[in-house]
Amino acid sequence: MMIFSCGKEDSGNKTVIDPVAKKETWATILKMYPFLDGFPVFDGEVENWQYKELGSMKTLTFFDYKCDKSVSTTYYAKFIPAGFTKSEGSEIYRKTVDKKNYIFSGRYGGGSFGLSFSVDSE
């Protein structure tokens, strides 16, 4: 036996939360996740972020939706001057400071920029 039900979409009884609608700045995210201080400042919008810890590794990922490709290329250009080395053939940047390994990876496509920041203590 199967039961199906329908409801009026305009009934006003449903709350829809759009995770993309909430936008933050780098400064706000930095207060929540201080390990990001080891990475260059990101000037775009921080949307749909997710934080995870696995053992000694802390990772924050987020997107900047509906942005121009220049947002990604401008951000990538900050890593070498900040002491990171670039992995050949990809947008992965790494550096080690005070026994902490900082790793950034980014990907631009379809008008959105995906960013991932990780730090792991040795």
N, CA, C and O atoms as a Tinker XYZ file with bonds, in Angstrom:
   488  protein
     1  N      0.844000   -1.175000    0.000000    73     2
     2  CA     0.000000    0.000000    0.000000    64     1     3
     3  C      0.889000    1.238000    0.000000    63     2     4     5
     4  O      1.841000    1.333000    0.775000    81     3
     5  N      0.573000    2.168000   -0.863000    73     3     6
     6  CA     1.319000    3.417000   -0.949000    64     5     7
     7  C      0.376000    4.573000   -0.687000    63     6     8     9
     8  O     -0.779000    4.574000   -1.112000    81     7
     9  N      0.906000    5.564000    0.030000    73     7    10
    10  CA     0.115000    6.748000    0.318000    64     9    11
    11  C      0.870000    7.956000   -0.219000    63    10    12    13
    12  O      2.052000    8.144000    0.066000    81    11
    13  N      0.183000    8.750000   -0.981000    73    11    14
    14  CA     0.746000    9.983000   -1.515000    64    13    15
    15  C     -0.091000   11.137000   -1.001000    63    14    16    17
    16  O     -1.300000   11.008000   -0.806000    81    15
    17  N      0.566000   12.267000   -0.783000    73    15    18
    18  CA    -0.213000   13.440000   -0.401000    64    17    19
    19  C      0.341000   14.656000   -1.113000    63    18    20    21
    20  O      1.509000   14.695000   -1.498000    81    19
    21  N     -0.492000   15.618000   -1.275000    73    19    22
    22  CA    -0.114000   16.859000   -1.939000    64    21    23
    23  C     -0.550000   18.011000   -1.056000    63    22    24    25
    24  O     -1.468000   17.882000   -0.245000    81    23
    25  N      0.100000   19.100000   -1.219000    73    23    26
    26  CA    -0.297000   20.292000   -0.485000    64    25    27
    27  C     -0.200000   21.478000   -1.399000    63    26    28    29
    28  O      0.516000   21.454000   -2.400000    81    27
    29  N     -0.908000   22.496000   -1.059000    73    27    30
    30  CA    -0.822000   23.723000   -1.844000    64    29    31
    31  C      0.519000   24.379000   -1.603000    63    30    32    33
    32  O      0.909000   24.594000   -0.456000    81    31
    33  N      1.229000   24.699000   -2.670000    73    31    34
    34  CA     2.531000   25.340000   -2.522000    64    33    35
    35  C      2.392000   26.747000   -1.977000    63    34    36    37
    36  O      3.317000   27.252000   -1.340000    81    35
    37  N      1.286000   27.377000   -2.205000    73    35    38
    38  CA     1.086000   28.741000   -1.751000    64    37    39
    39  C      0.459000   28.810000   -0.351000    63    38    40    41
    40  O      0.025000   29.879000    0.078000    81    39
    41  N      0.409000   27.693000    0.351000    73    39    42
    42  CA    -0.267000   27.676000    1.644000    64    41    43
    43  C      0.467000   28.471000    2.711000    63    42    44    45
    44  O     -0.136000   28.844000    3.718000    81    43
    45  N      1.763000   28.743000    2.515000    73    43    46
    46  CA     2.516000   29.518000    3.490000    64    45    47
    47  C      2.997000   28.684000    4.665000    63    46    48    49
    48  O      3.551000   29.238000    5.615000    81    47
    49  N      2.807000   27.391000    4.634000    73    47    50
    50  CA     3.188000   26.521000    5.745000    64    49    51
    51  C      4.597000   25.962000    5.616000    63    50    52    53
    52  O      5.058000   25.283000    6.534000    81    51
    53  N      5.290000   26.213000    4.534000    73    51    54
    54  CA     6.620000   25.654000    4.314000    64    53    55
    55  C      7.664000   26.757000    4.395000    63    54    56    57
    56  O      7.461000   27.872000    3.915000    81    55
    57  N      8.779000   26.417000    5.011000    73    55    58
    58  CA     9.910000   27.339000    5.065000    64    57    59
    59  C     11.019000   26.757000    4.212000    63    58    60    61
    60  O     11.464000   25.634000    4.449000    81    59
    61  N     11.459000   27.494000    3.245000    73    59    62
    62  CA    12.534000   27.045000    2.374000    64    61    63
    63  C     13.772000   27.874000    2.698000    63    62    64    65
    64  O     13.739000   29.104000    2.659000    81    63
    65  N     14.851000   27.191000    3.015000    73    63    66
    66  CA    16.097000   27.883000    3.323000    64    65    67
    67  C     17.040000   27.692000    2.151000    63    66    68    69
    68  O     17.370000   26.565000    1.781000    81    67
    69  N     17.460000   28.776000    1.588000    73    67    70
    70  CA    18.390000   28.740000    0.467000    64    69    71
    71  C     19.800000   28.913000    1.019000    63    70    72    73
    72  O     20.149000   30.003000    1.472000    81    71
    73  N     20.636000   27.837000    0.991000    73    71    74
    74  CA    21.980000   27.963000    1.566000    64    73    75
    75  C     22.859000   28.963000    0.831000    63    74    76    77
    76  O     23.837000   29.456000    1.393000    81    75
    77  N     22.527000   29.264000   -0.400000    73    75    78
    78  CA    23.325000   30.209000   -1.173000    64    77    79
    79  C     22.984000   31.646000   -0.779000    63    78    80    81
    80  O     23.801000   32.552000   -0.947000    81    79
    81  N     21.785000   31.848000   -0.260000    73    79    82
    82  CA    21.339000   33.199000    0.050000    64    81    83
    83  C     22.174000   33.848000    1.148000    63    82    84    85
    84  O     22.312000   35.071000    1.173000    81    83
    85  N     22.729000   33.055000    2.051000    73    83    86
    86  CA    23.520000   33.609000    3.145000    64    85    87
    87  C     24.943000   33.837000    2.656000    63    86    88    89
    88  O     25.652000   32.889000    2.317000    81    87
    89  N     25.354000   35.098000    2.622000    73    87    90
    90  CA    26.684000   35.457000    2.161000    64    89    91
    91  C     27.450000   36.063000    3.324000    63    90    92    93
    92  O     26.901000   36.820000    4.124000    81    91
    93  N     28.707000   35.722000    3.401000    73    91    94
    94  CA    29.572000   36.264000    4.442000    64    93    95
    95  C     30.815000   36.855000    3.798000    63    94    96    97
    96  O     31.068000   36.672000    2.607000    81    95
    97  N     31.581000   37.563000    4.606000    73    95    98
    98  CA    32.859000   38.092000    4.149000    64    97    99
    99  C     33.973000   37.234000    4.744000    63    98   100   101
   100  O     33.751000   36.456000    5.672000    81    99
   101  N     35.160000   37.391000    4.198000    73    99   102
   102  CA    36.331000   36.683000    4.714000    64   101   103
   103  C     36.559000   37.026000    6.187000    63   102   104   105
   104  O     36.875000   36.146000    6.988000    81   103
   105  N     36.400000   38.292000    6.544000    73   103   106
   106  CA    36.629000   38.719000    7.928000    64   105   107
   107  C     35.700000   37.991000    8.897000    63   106   108   109
   108  O     36.128000   37.596000    9.981000    81   107
   109  N     34.450000   37.812000    8.525000    73   107   110
   110  CA    33.492000   37.109000    9.380000    64   109   111
   111  C     33.869000   35.634000    9.510000    63   110   112   113
   112  O     33.834000   35.078000   10.607000    81   111
   113  N     34.225000   35.010000    8.408000    73   111   114
   114  CA    34.600000   33.587000    8.418000    64   113   115
   115  C     35.889000   33.391000    9.208000    63   114   116   117
   116  O     36.034000   32.397000    9.920000    81   115
   117  N     36.820000   34.326000    9.088000    73   115   118
   118  CA    38.094000   34.237000    9.809000    64   117   119
   119  C     37.876000   34.223000   11.325000    63   118   120   121
   120  O     38.595000   33.532000   12.046000    81   119
   121  N     36.900000   34.972000   11.804000    73   119   122
   122  CA    36.583000   34.970000   13.237000    64   121   123
   123  C     36.089000   33.597000   13.693000    63   122   124   125
   124  O     36.376000   33.167000   14.811000    81   123
   125  N     35.342000   32.911000   12.819000    73   123   126
   126  CA    34.813000   31.581000   13.165000    64   125   127
   127  C     35.877000   30.494000   13.018000    63   126   128   129
   128  O     35.885000   29.523000   13.774000    81   127
   129  N     36.769000   30.659000   12.047000    73   127   130
   130  CA    37.773000   29.645000   11.726000    64   129   131
   131  C     39.145000   30.310000   11.645000    63   130   132   133
   132  O     39.625000   30.594000   10.548000    81   131
   133  N     39.783000   30.562000   12.789000    73   131   134
   134  CA    41.046000   31.330000   12.813000    64   133   135
   135  C     42.196000   30.688000   12.036000    63   134   136   137
   136  O     43.150000   31.382000   11.684000    81   135
   137  N     42.135000   29.394000   11.759000    73   135   138
   138  CA    43.216000   28.767000   10.995000    64   137   139
   139  C     43.332000   29.346000    9.595000    63   138   140   141
   140  O     44.369000   29.190000    8.951000    81   139
   141  N     42.293000   30.006000    9.113000    73   139   142
   142  CA    42.336000   30.621000    7.780000    64   141   143
   143  C     43.317000   31.779000    7.705000    63   142   144   145
   144  O     43.638000   32.256000    6.616000    81   143
   145  N     43.794000   32.232000    8.856000    73   143   146
   146  CA    44.762000   33.324000    8.891000    64   145   147
   147  C     46.059000   32.963000    8.169000    63   146   148   149
   148  O     46.825000   33.848000    7.787000    81   147
   149  N     46.305000   31.669000    7.984000    73   147   150
   150  CA    47.496000   31.220000    7.269000    64   149   151
   151  C     47.369000   31.302000    5.755000    63   150   152   153
   152  O     48.318000   30.984000    5.038000    81   151
   153  N     46.223000   31.718000    5.265000    73   151   154
   154  CA    45.963000   31.817000    3.827000    64   153   155
   155  C     45.776000   33.282000    3.433000    63   154   156   157
   156  O     45.445000   34.115000    4.276000    81   155
   157  N     45.987000   33.595000    2.154000    73   155   158
   158  CA    45.721000   34.962000    1.702000    64   157   159
   159  C     44.243000   35.340000    1.886000    63   158   160   161
   160  O     43.366000   34.477000    1.852000    81   159
   161  N     43.989000   36.603000    2.075000    73   159   162
   162  CA    42.628000   37.119000    2.232000    64   161   163
   163  C     41.862000   36.920000    0.928000    63   162   164   165
   164  O     42.366000   37.229000   -0.152000    81   163
   165  N     40.641000   36.400000    1.040000    73   163   166
   166  CA    39.771000   36.232000   -0.125000    64   165   167
   167  C     38.808000   37.405000   -0.174000    63   166   168   169
   168  O     38.086000   37.659000    0.790000    81   167
   169  N     38.792000   38.127000   -1.297000    73   167   170
   170  CA    37.987000   39.341000   -1.422000    64   169   171
   171  C     36.595000   39.101000   -1.991000    63   170   172   173
   172  O     35.786000   40.028000   -2.043000    81   171
   173  N     36.301000   37.881000   -2.417000    73   171   174
   174  CA    34.984000   37.597000   -2.983000    64   173   175
   175  C     33.963000   37.298000   -1.899000    63   174   176   177
   176  O     34.200000   37.549000   -0.717000    81   175
   177  N     32.823000   36.758000   -2.319000    73   175   178
   178  CA    31.763000   36.401000   -1.384000    64   177   179
   179  C     31.938000   34.967000   -0.916000    63   178   180   181
   180  O     32.307000   34.092000   -1.700000    81   179
   181  N     31.676000   34.727000    0.353000    73   179   182
   182  CA    31.762000   33.400000    0.941000    64   181   183
   183  C     30.329000   32.882000    1.056000    63   182   184   185
   184  O     29.516000   33.417000    1.810000    81   183
   185  N     30.038000   31.822000    0.286000    73   183   186
   186  CA    28.681000   31.284000    0.258000    64   185   187
   187  C     28.714000   29.771000    0.452000    63   186   188   189
   188  O     29.622000   29.085000   -0.018000    81   187
   189  N     27.709000   29.273000    1.148000    73   187   190
   190  CA    27.503000   27.830000    1.301000    64   189   191
   191  C     28.735000   27.124000    1.864000    63   190   192   193
   192  O     29.198000   26.134000    1.299000    81   191
   193  N     29.266000   27.635000    2.981000    73   191   194
   194  CA    30.482000   27.065000    3.536000    64   193   195
   195  C     30.186000   25.827000    4.374000    63   194   196   197
   196  O     29.103000   25.674000    4.940000    81   195
   197  N     31.186000   24.948000    4.435000    73   195   198
   198  CA    31.115000   23.722000    5.242000    64   197   199
   199  C     32.460000   23.520000    5.919000    63   198   200   201
   200  O     33.511000   23.633000    5.288000    81   199
   201  N     32.414000   23.219000    7.212000    73   199   202
   202  CA    33.616000   22.993000    8.000000    64   201   203
   203  C     33.641000   21.545000    8.476000    63   202   204   205
   204  O     32.622000   20.993000    8.891000    81   203
   205  N     34.837000   20.938000    8.407000    73   203   206
   206  CA    35.000000   19.557000    8.878000    64   205   207
   207  C     36.331000   19.418000    9.587000    63   206   208   209
   208  O     37.312000   20.077000    9.239000    81   207
   209  N     36.350000   18.548000   10.590000    73   207   210
   210  CA    37.587000   18.168000   11.261000    64   209   211
   211  C     37.714000   16.659000   11.165000    63   210   212   213
   212  O     36.768000   15.919000   11.437000    81   211
   213  N     38.890000   16.220000   10.778000    73   211   214
   214  CA    39.191000   14.795000   10.728000    64   213   215
   215  C     40.557000   14.625000   11.358000    63   214   216   217
   216  O     41.578000   14.926000   10.738000    81   215
   217  N     40.576000   14.142000   12.591000    73   215   218
   218  CA    41.829000   14.046000   13.318000    64   217   219
   219  C     42.405000   15.433000   13.512000    63   218   220   221
   220  O     41.743000   16.321000   14.050000    81   219
   221  N     43.641000   15.616000   13.073000    73   219   222
   222  CA    44.287000   16.918000   13.229000    64   221   223
   223  C     44.043000   17.848000   12.033000    63   222   224   225
   224  O     44.542000   18.973000   12.012000    81   223
   225  N     43.287000   17.387000   11.051000    73   223   226
   226  CA    43.035000   18.206000    9.860000    64   225   227
   227  C     41.724000   18.967000    9.978000    63   226   228   229
   228  O     40.674000   18.403000   10.287000    81   227
   229  N     41.822000   20.270000    9.722000    73   227   230
   230  CA    40.659000   21.146000    9.686000    64   229   231
   231  C     40.479000   21.601000    8.249000    63   230   232   233
   232  O     41.439000   22.004000    7.592000    81   231
   233  N     39.241000   21.535000    7.761000    73   231   234
   234  CA    38.970000   21.910000    6.375000    64   233   235
   235  C     37.721000   22.774000    6.297000    63   234   236   237
   236  O     36.698000   22.477000    6.913000    81   235
   237  N     37.828000   23.845000    5.530000    73   235   238
   238  CA    36.682000   24.693000    5.238000    64   237   239
   239  C     36.571000   24.802000    3.729000    63   238   240   241
   240  O     37.544000   25.115000    3.043000    81   239
   241  N     35.383000   24.542000    3.222000    73   239   242
   242  CA    35.123000   24.703000    1.794000    64   241   243
   243  C     33.967000   25.680000    1.630000    63   242   244   245
   244  O     33.065000   25.744000    2.466000    81   243
   245  N     34.007000   26.436000    0.543000    73   243   246
   246  CA    32.890000   27.317000    0.230000    64   245   247
   247  C     32.932000   27.686000   -1.238000    63   246   248   249
   248  O     33.863000   27.328000   -1.959000    81   247
   249  N     31.915000   28.405000   -1.668000    73   247   250
   250  CA    31.790000   28.847000   -3.051000    64   249   251
   251  C     31.631000   30.358000   -3.104000    63   250   252   253
   252  O     31.199000   30.992000   -2.141000    81   251
   253  N     31.985000   30.911000   -4.241000    73   251   254
   254  CA    31.582000   32.245000   -4.620000    64   253   255
   255  C     30.789000   32.038000   -5.903000    63   254   256   257
   256  O     31.361000   31.820000   -6.971000    81   255
   257  N     29.469000   32.108000   -5.787000    73   255   258
   258  CA    28.587000   31.854000   -6.923000    64   257   259
   259  C     28.438000   33.113000   -7.771000    63   258   260   261
   260  O     28.581000   34.236000   -7.287000    81   259
   261  N     28.153000   32.893000   -9.028000    73   259   262
   262  CA    27.873000   33.982000   -9.968000    64   261   263
   263  C     28.982000   35.029000   -9.965000    63   262   264   265
   264  O     28.728000   36.222000   -9.798000    81   263
   265  N     30.213000   34.562000  -10.153000    73   263   266
   266  CA    31.341000   35.497000  -10.193000    64   265   267
   267  C     32.088000   35.332000  -11.520000    63   266   268   269
   268  O     31.936000   34.330000  -12.219000    81   267
   269  N     32.873000   36.314000  -11.836000    73   267   270
   270  CA    33.688000   36.294000  -13.040000    64   269   271
   271  C     34.941000   35.453000  -12.800000    63   270   272   273
   272  O     35.387000   35.323000  -11.661000    81   271
   273  N     35.502000   34.891000  -13.844000    73   271   274
   274  CA    36.716000   34.075000  -13.714000    64   273   275
   275  C     37.872000   34.867000  -13.100000    63   274   276   277
   276  O     38.760000   34.282000  -12.479000    81   275
   277  N     37.867000   36.173000  -13.267000    73   275   278
   278  CA    38.939000   36.999000  -12.711000    64   277   279
   279  C     38.997000   36.902000  -11.184000    63   278   280   281
   280  O     40.053000   37.143000  -10.600000    81   279
   281  N     37.892000   36.557000  -10.527000    73   279   282
   282  CA    37.900000   36.371000   -9.076000    64   281   283
   283  C     38.857000   35.235000   -8.713000    63   282   284   285
   284  O     39.613000   35.338000   -7.747000    81   283
   285  N     38.819000   34.154000   -9.491000    73   283   286
   286  CA    39.707000   33.016000   -9.212000    64   285   287
   287  C     41.154000   33.342000   -9.581000    63   286   288   289
   288  O     42.061000   33.069000   -8.795000    81   287
   289  N     41.386000   33.915000  -10.748000    73   287   290
   290  CA    42.766000   34.178000  -11.163000    64   289   291
   291  C     43.432000   35.223000  -10.259000    63   290   292   293
   292  O     44.624000   35.124000   -9.968000    81   291
   293  N     42.670000   36.207000   -9.824000    73   291   294
   294  CA    43.206000   37.206000   -8.892000    64   293   295
   295  C     43.575000   36.543000   -7.565000    63   294   296   297
   296  O     44.601000   36.869000   -6.967000    81   295
   297  N     42.732000   35.609000   -7.108000    73   295   298
   298  CA    43.025000   34.944000   -5.839000    64   297   299
   299  C     44.231000   34.010000   -5.966000    63   298   300   301
   300  O     45.099000   34.001000   -5.093000    81   299
   301  N     44.289000   33.235000   -7.031000    73   299   302
   302  CA    45.446000   32.339000   -7.230000    64   301   303
   303  C     46.762000   33.127000   -7.203000    63   302   304   305
   304  O     47.770000   32.640000   -6.692000    81   303
   305  N     46.744000   34.332000   -7.749000    73   303   306
   306  CA    47.963000   35.141000   -7.837000    64   305   307
   307  C     48.498000   35.571000   -6.468000    63   306   308   309
   308  O     49.639000   36.022000   -6.369000    81   307
   309  N     47.700000   35.438000   -5.426000    73   307   310
   310  CA    48.135000   35.831000   -4.075000    64   309   311
   311  C     48.982000   34.756000   -3.387000    63   310   312   313
   312  O     49.679000   35.058000   -2.419000    81   311
   313  N     48.936000   33.518000   -3.864000    73   311   314
   314  CA    49.558000   32.420000   -3.124000    64   313   315
   315  C     51.083000   32.390000   -3.195000    63   314   316   317
   316  O     51.728000   32.224000   -2.160000    81   315
   317  N     51.668000   32.540000   -4.348000    73   315   318
   318  CA    53.131000   32.494000   -4.475000    64   317   319
   319  C     53.779000   33.590000   -3.628000    63   318   320   321
   320  O     54.720000   33.299000   -2.889000    81   319
   321  N     53.310000   34.842000   -3.710000    73   319   322
   322  CA    53.901000   35.882000   -2.849000    64   321   323
   323  C     53.716000   35.603000   -1.351000    63   322   324   325
   324  O     54.476000   36.114000   -0.529000    81   323
   325  N     52.705000   34.792000   -0.996000    73   323   326
   326  CA    52.455000   34.466000    0.412000    64   325   327
   327  C     53.247000   33.239000    0.874000    63   326   328   329
   328  O     53.041000   32.745000    1.982000    81   327
   329  N     54.161000   32.744000    0.013000    73   327   330
   330  CA    55.037000   31.644000    0.415000    64   329   331
   331  C     54.543000   30.255000    0.085000    63   330   332   333
   332  O     55.128000   29.274000    0.547000    81   331
   333  N     53.492000   30.138000   -0.695000    73   331   334
   334  CA    52.970000   28.834000   -1.101000    64   333   335
   335  C     53.684000   28.352000   -2.365000    63   334   336   337
   336  O     54.184000   29.155000   -3.153000    81   335
   337  N     53.724000   27.046000   -2.544000    73   335   338
   338  CA    54.205000   26.474000   -3.799000    64   337   339
   339  C     53.008000   25.876000   -4.527000    63   338   340   341
   340  O     52.074000   25.369000   -3.906000    81   339
   341  N     53.053000   25.945000   -5.851000    73   339   342
   342  CA    51.945000   25.470000   -6.677000    64   341   343
   343  C     52.246000   24.072000   -7.195000    63   342   344   345
   344  O     53.352000   23.802000   -7.663000    81   343
   345  N     51.265000   23.189000   -7.111000    73   343   346
   346  CA    51.395000   21.859000   -7.703000    64   345   347
   347  C     51.254000   21.989000   -9.211000    63   346   348   349
   348  O     50.393000   22.719000   -9.701000    81   347
   349  N     52.089000   21.291000   -9.931000    73   347   350
   350  CA    52.080000   21.378000  -11.386000    64   349   351
   351  C     50.780000   20.835000  -11.958000    63   350   352   353
   352  O     50.327000   19.755000  -11.576000    81   351
   353  N     50.182000   21.586000  -12.874000    73   351   354
   354  CA    48.996000   21.137000  -13.579000    64   353   355
   355  C     47.681000   21.309000  -12.831000    63   354   356   357
   356  O     46.644000   20.846000  -13.307000    81   355
   357  N     47.697000   21.956000  -11.680000    73   355   358
   358  CA    46.449000   22.153000  -10.938000    64   357   359
   359  C     46.539000   23.422000  -10.111000    63   358   360   361
   360  O     47.606000   24.019000   -9.970000    81   359
   361  N     45.418000   23.817000   -9.576000    73   359   362
   362  CA    45.383000   24.989000   -8.700000    64   361   363
   363  C     45.385000   24.516000   -7.246000    63   362   364   365
   364  O     44.441000   24.760000   -6.495000    81   363
   365  N     46.464000   23.840000   -6.870000    73   363   366
   366  CA    46.677000   23.391000   -5.497000    64   365   367
   367  C     47.945000   24.067000   -4.997000    63   366   368   369
   368  O     48.994000   24.004000   -5.639000    81   367
   369  N     47.834000   24.705000   -3.856000    73   367   370
   370  CA    48.947000   25.455000   -3.277000    64   369   371
   371  C     49.209000   24.947000   -1.869000    63   370   372   373
   372  O     48.272000   24.652000   -1.127000    81   371
   373  N     50.503000   24.842000   -1.494000    73   371   374
   374  CA    50.882000   24.303000   -0.183000    64   373   375
   375  C     52.007000   25.116000    0.439000    63   374   376   377
   376  O     52.847000   25.689000   -0.255000    81   375
   377  N     51.997000   25.149000    1.766000    73   375   378
   378  CA    53.137000   25.683000    2.505000    64   377   379
   379  C     53.097000   25.085000    3.911000    63   378   380   381
   380  O     52.049000   24.665000    4.400000    81   379
   381  N     54.268000   25.060000    4.543000    73   379   382
   382  CA    54.383000   24.570000    5.915000    64   381   383
   383  C     54.964000   25.684000    6.768000    63   382   384   385
   384  O     55.991000   26.273000    6.431000    81   383
   385  N     54.288000   25.966000    7.884000    73   383   386
   386  CA    54.727000   26.991000    8.832000    64   385   387
   387  C     54.496000   26.448000   10.232000    63   386   388   389
   388  O     53.395000   26.010000   10.563000    81   387
   389  N     55.546000   26.479000   11.058000    73   387   390
   390  CA    55.429000   26.029000   12.457000    64   389   391
   391  C     54.763000   24.655000   12.570000    63   390   392   393
   392  O     53.851000   24.457000   13.374000    81   391
   393  N     55.228000   23.727000   11.763000    73   391   394
   394  CA    54.735000   22.346000   11.757000    64   393   395
   395  C     53.261000   22.215000   11.382000    63   394   396   397
   396  O     52.613000   21.223000   11.718000    81   395
   397  N     52.736000   23.220000   10.684000    73   395   398
   398  CA    51.374000   23.170000   10.167000    64   397   399
   399  C     51.436000   23.187000    8.648000    63   398   400   401
   400  O     52.080000   24.052000    8.054000    81   399
   401  N     50.770000   22.237000    8.031000    73   399   402
   402  CA    50.711000   22.159000    6.573000    64   401   403
   403  C     49.420000   22.833000    6.099000    63   402   404   405
   404  O     48.317000   22.409000    6.442000    81   403
   405  N     49.586000   23.882000    5.310000    73   403   406
   406  CA    48.454000   24.607000    4.746000    64   405   407
   407  C     48.275000   24.178000    3.302000    63   406   408   409
   408  O     49.233000   24.154000    2.529000    81   407
   409  N     47.045000   23.839000    2.941000    73   407   410
   410  CA    46.752000   23.381000    1.580000    64   409   411
   411  C     45.504000   24.106000    1.085000    63   410   412   413
   412  O     44.475000   24.126000    1.761000    81   411
   413  N     45.608000   24.696000   -0.097000    73   411   414
   414  CA    44.458000   25.333000   -0.747000    64   413   415
   415  C     44.258000   24.691000   -2.105000    63   414   416   417
   416  O     45.223000   24.423000   -2.822000    81   415
   417  N     43.015000   24.446000   -2.457000    73   415   418
   418  CA    42.705000   24.054000   -3.828000    64   417   419
   419  C     41.481000   24.829000   -4.282000    63   418   420   421
   420  O     40.565000   25.096000   -3.503000    81   419
   421  N     41.486000   25.182000   -5.552000    73   419   422
   422  CA    40.379000   25.959000   -6.100000    64   421   423
   423  C     40.024000   25.476000   -7.492000    63   422   424   425
   424  O     40.831000   24.875000   -8.201000    81   423
   425  N     38.785000   25.762000   -7.853000    73   423   426
   426  CA    38.320000   25.375000   -9.184000    64   425   427
   427  C     37.229000   26.346000   -9.619000    63   426   428   429
   428  O     36.265000   26.593000   -8.895000    81   427
   429  N     37.406000   26.887000  -10.816000    73   427   430
   430  CA    36.410000   27.785000  -11.381000    64   429   431
   431  C     35.705000   27.078000  -12.528000    63   430   432   433
   432  O     36.355000   26.437000  -13.355000    81   431
   433  N     34.389000   27.188000  -12.585000    73   431   434
   434  CA    33.630000   26.617000  -13.693000    64   433   435
   435  C     32.179000   27.046000  -13.623000    63   434   436   437
   436  O     31.616000   27.183000  -12.536000    81   435
   437  N     31.583000   27.255000  -14.763000    73   435   438
   438  CA    30.167000   27.582000  -14.830000    64   437   439
   439  C     29.767000   28.841000  -14.085000    63   438   440   441
   440  O     28.623000   28.969000  -13.650000    81   439
   441  N     30.700000   29.772000  -13.934000    73   439   442
   442  CA    30.380000   31.021000  -13.259000    64   441   443
   443  C     30.512000   30.972000  -11.751000    63   442   444   445
   444  O     30.137000   31.924000  -11.067000    81   443
   445  N     31.042000   29.871000  -11.219000    73   443   446
   446  CA    31.219000   29.747000   -9.771000    64   445   447
   447  C     32.651000   29.334000   -9.451000    63   446   448   449
   448  O     33.298000   28.627000  -10.224000    81   447
   449  N     33.124000   29.784000   -8.311000    73   447   450
   450  CA    34.470000   29.498000   -7.845000    64   449   451
   451  C     34.356000   28.685000   -6.559000    63   450   452   453
   452  O     33.792000   29.156000   -5.571000    81   451
   453  N     34.892000   27.458000   -6.572000    73   451   454
   454  CA    34.914000   26.595000   -5.399000    64   453   455
   455  C     36.275000   26.672000   -4.746000    63   454   456   457
   456  O     37.299000   26.580000   -5.422000    81   455
   457  N     36.294000   26.842000   -3.426000    73   455   458
   458  CA    37.542000   26.994000   -2.677000    64   457   459
   459  C     37.576000   26.011000   -1.527000    63   458   460   461
   460  O     36.563000   25.784000   -0.866000    81   459
   461  N     38.741000   25.424000   -1.286000    73   459   462
   462  CA    38.916000   24.492000   -0.182000    64   461   463
   463  C     40.225000   24.822000    0.550000    63   462   464   465
   464  O     41.292000   24.896000   -0.058000    81   463
   465  N     40.116000   25.015000    1.856000    73   463   466
   466  CA    41.252000   25.374000    2.709000    64   465   467
   467  C     41.424000   24.292000    3.760000    63   466   468   469
   468  O     40.466000   23.927000    4.442000    81   467
   469  N     42.635000   23.779000    3.893000    73   467   470
   470  CA    42.918000   22.760000    4.919000    64   469   471
   471  C     44.196000   23.098000    5.640000    63   470   472   473
   472  O     45.121000   23.672000    5.067000    81   471
   473  N     44.236000   22.732000    6.915000    73   471   474
   474  CA    45.458000   22.830000    7.686000    64   473   475
   475  C     45.561000   21.547000    8.510000    63   474   476   477
   476  O     44.585000   21.066000    9.085000    81   475
   477  N     46.790000   21.011000    8.543000    73   475   478
   478  CA    47.045000   19.773000    9.264000    64   477   479
   479  C     48.309000   19.973000   10.090000    63   478   480   481
   480  O     49.340000   20.390000    9.562000    81   479
   481  N     48.232000   19.679000   11.370000    73   479   482
   482  CA    49.419000   19.793000   12.241000    64   481   483
   483  C     50.203000   18.502000   12.166000    63   482   484   485
   484  O     49.637000   17.413000   12.253000    81   483
   485  N     51.519000   18.632000   12.002000    73   483   486
   486  CA    52.376000   17.444000   11.887000    64   485   487
   487  C     52.468000   16.706000   13.197000    63   486   488
   488  O     53.147000   15.683000   13.283000    81   487
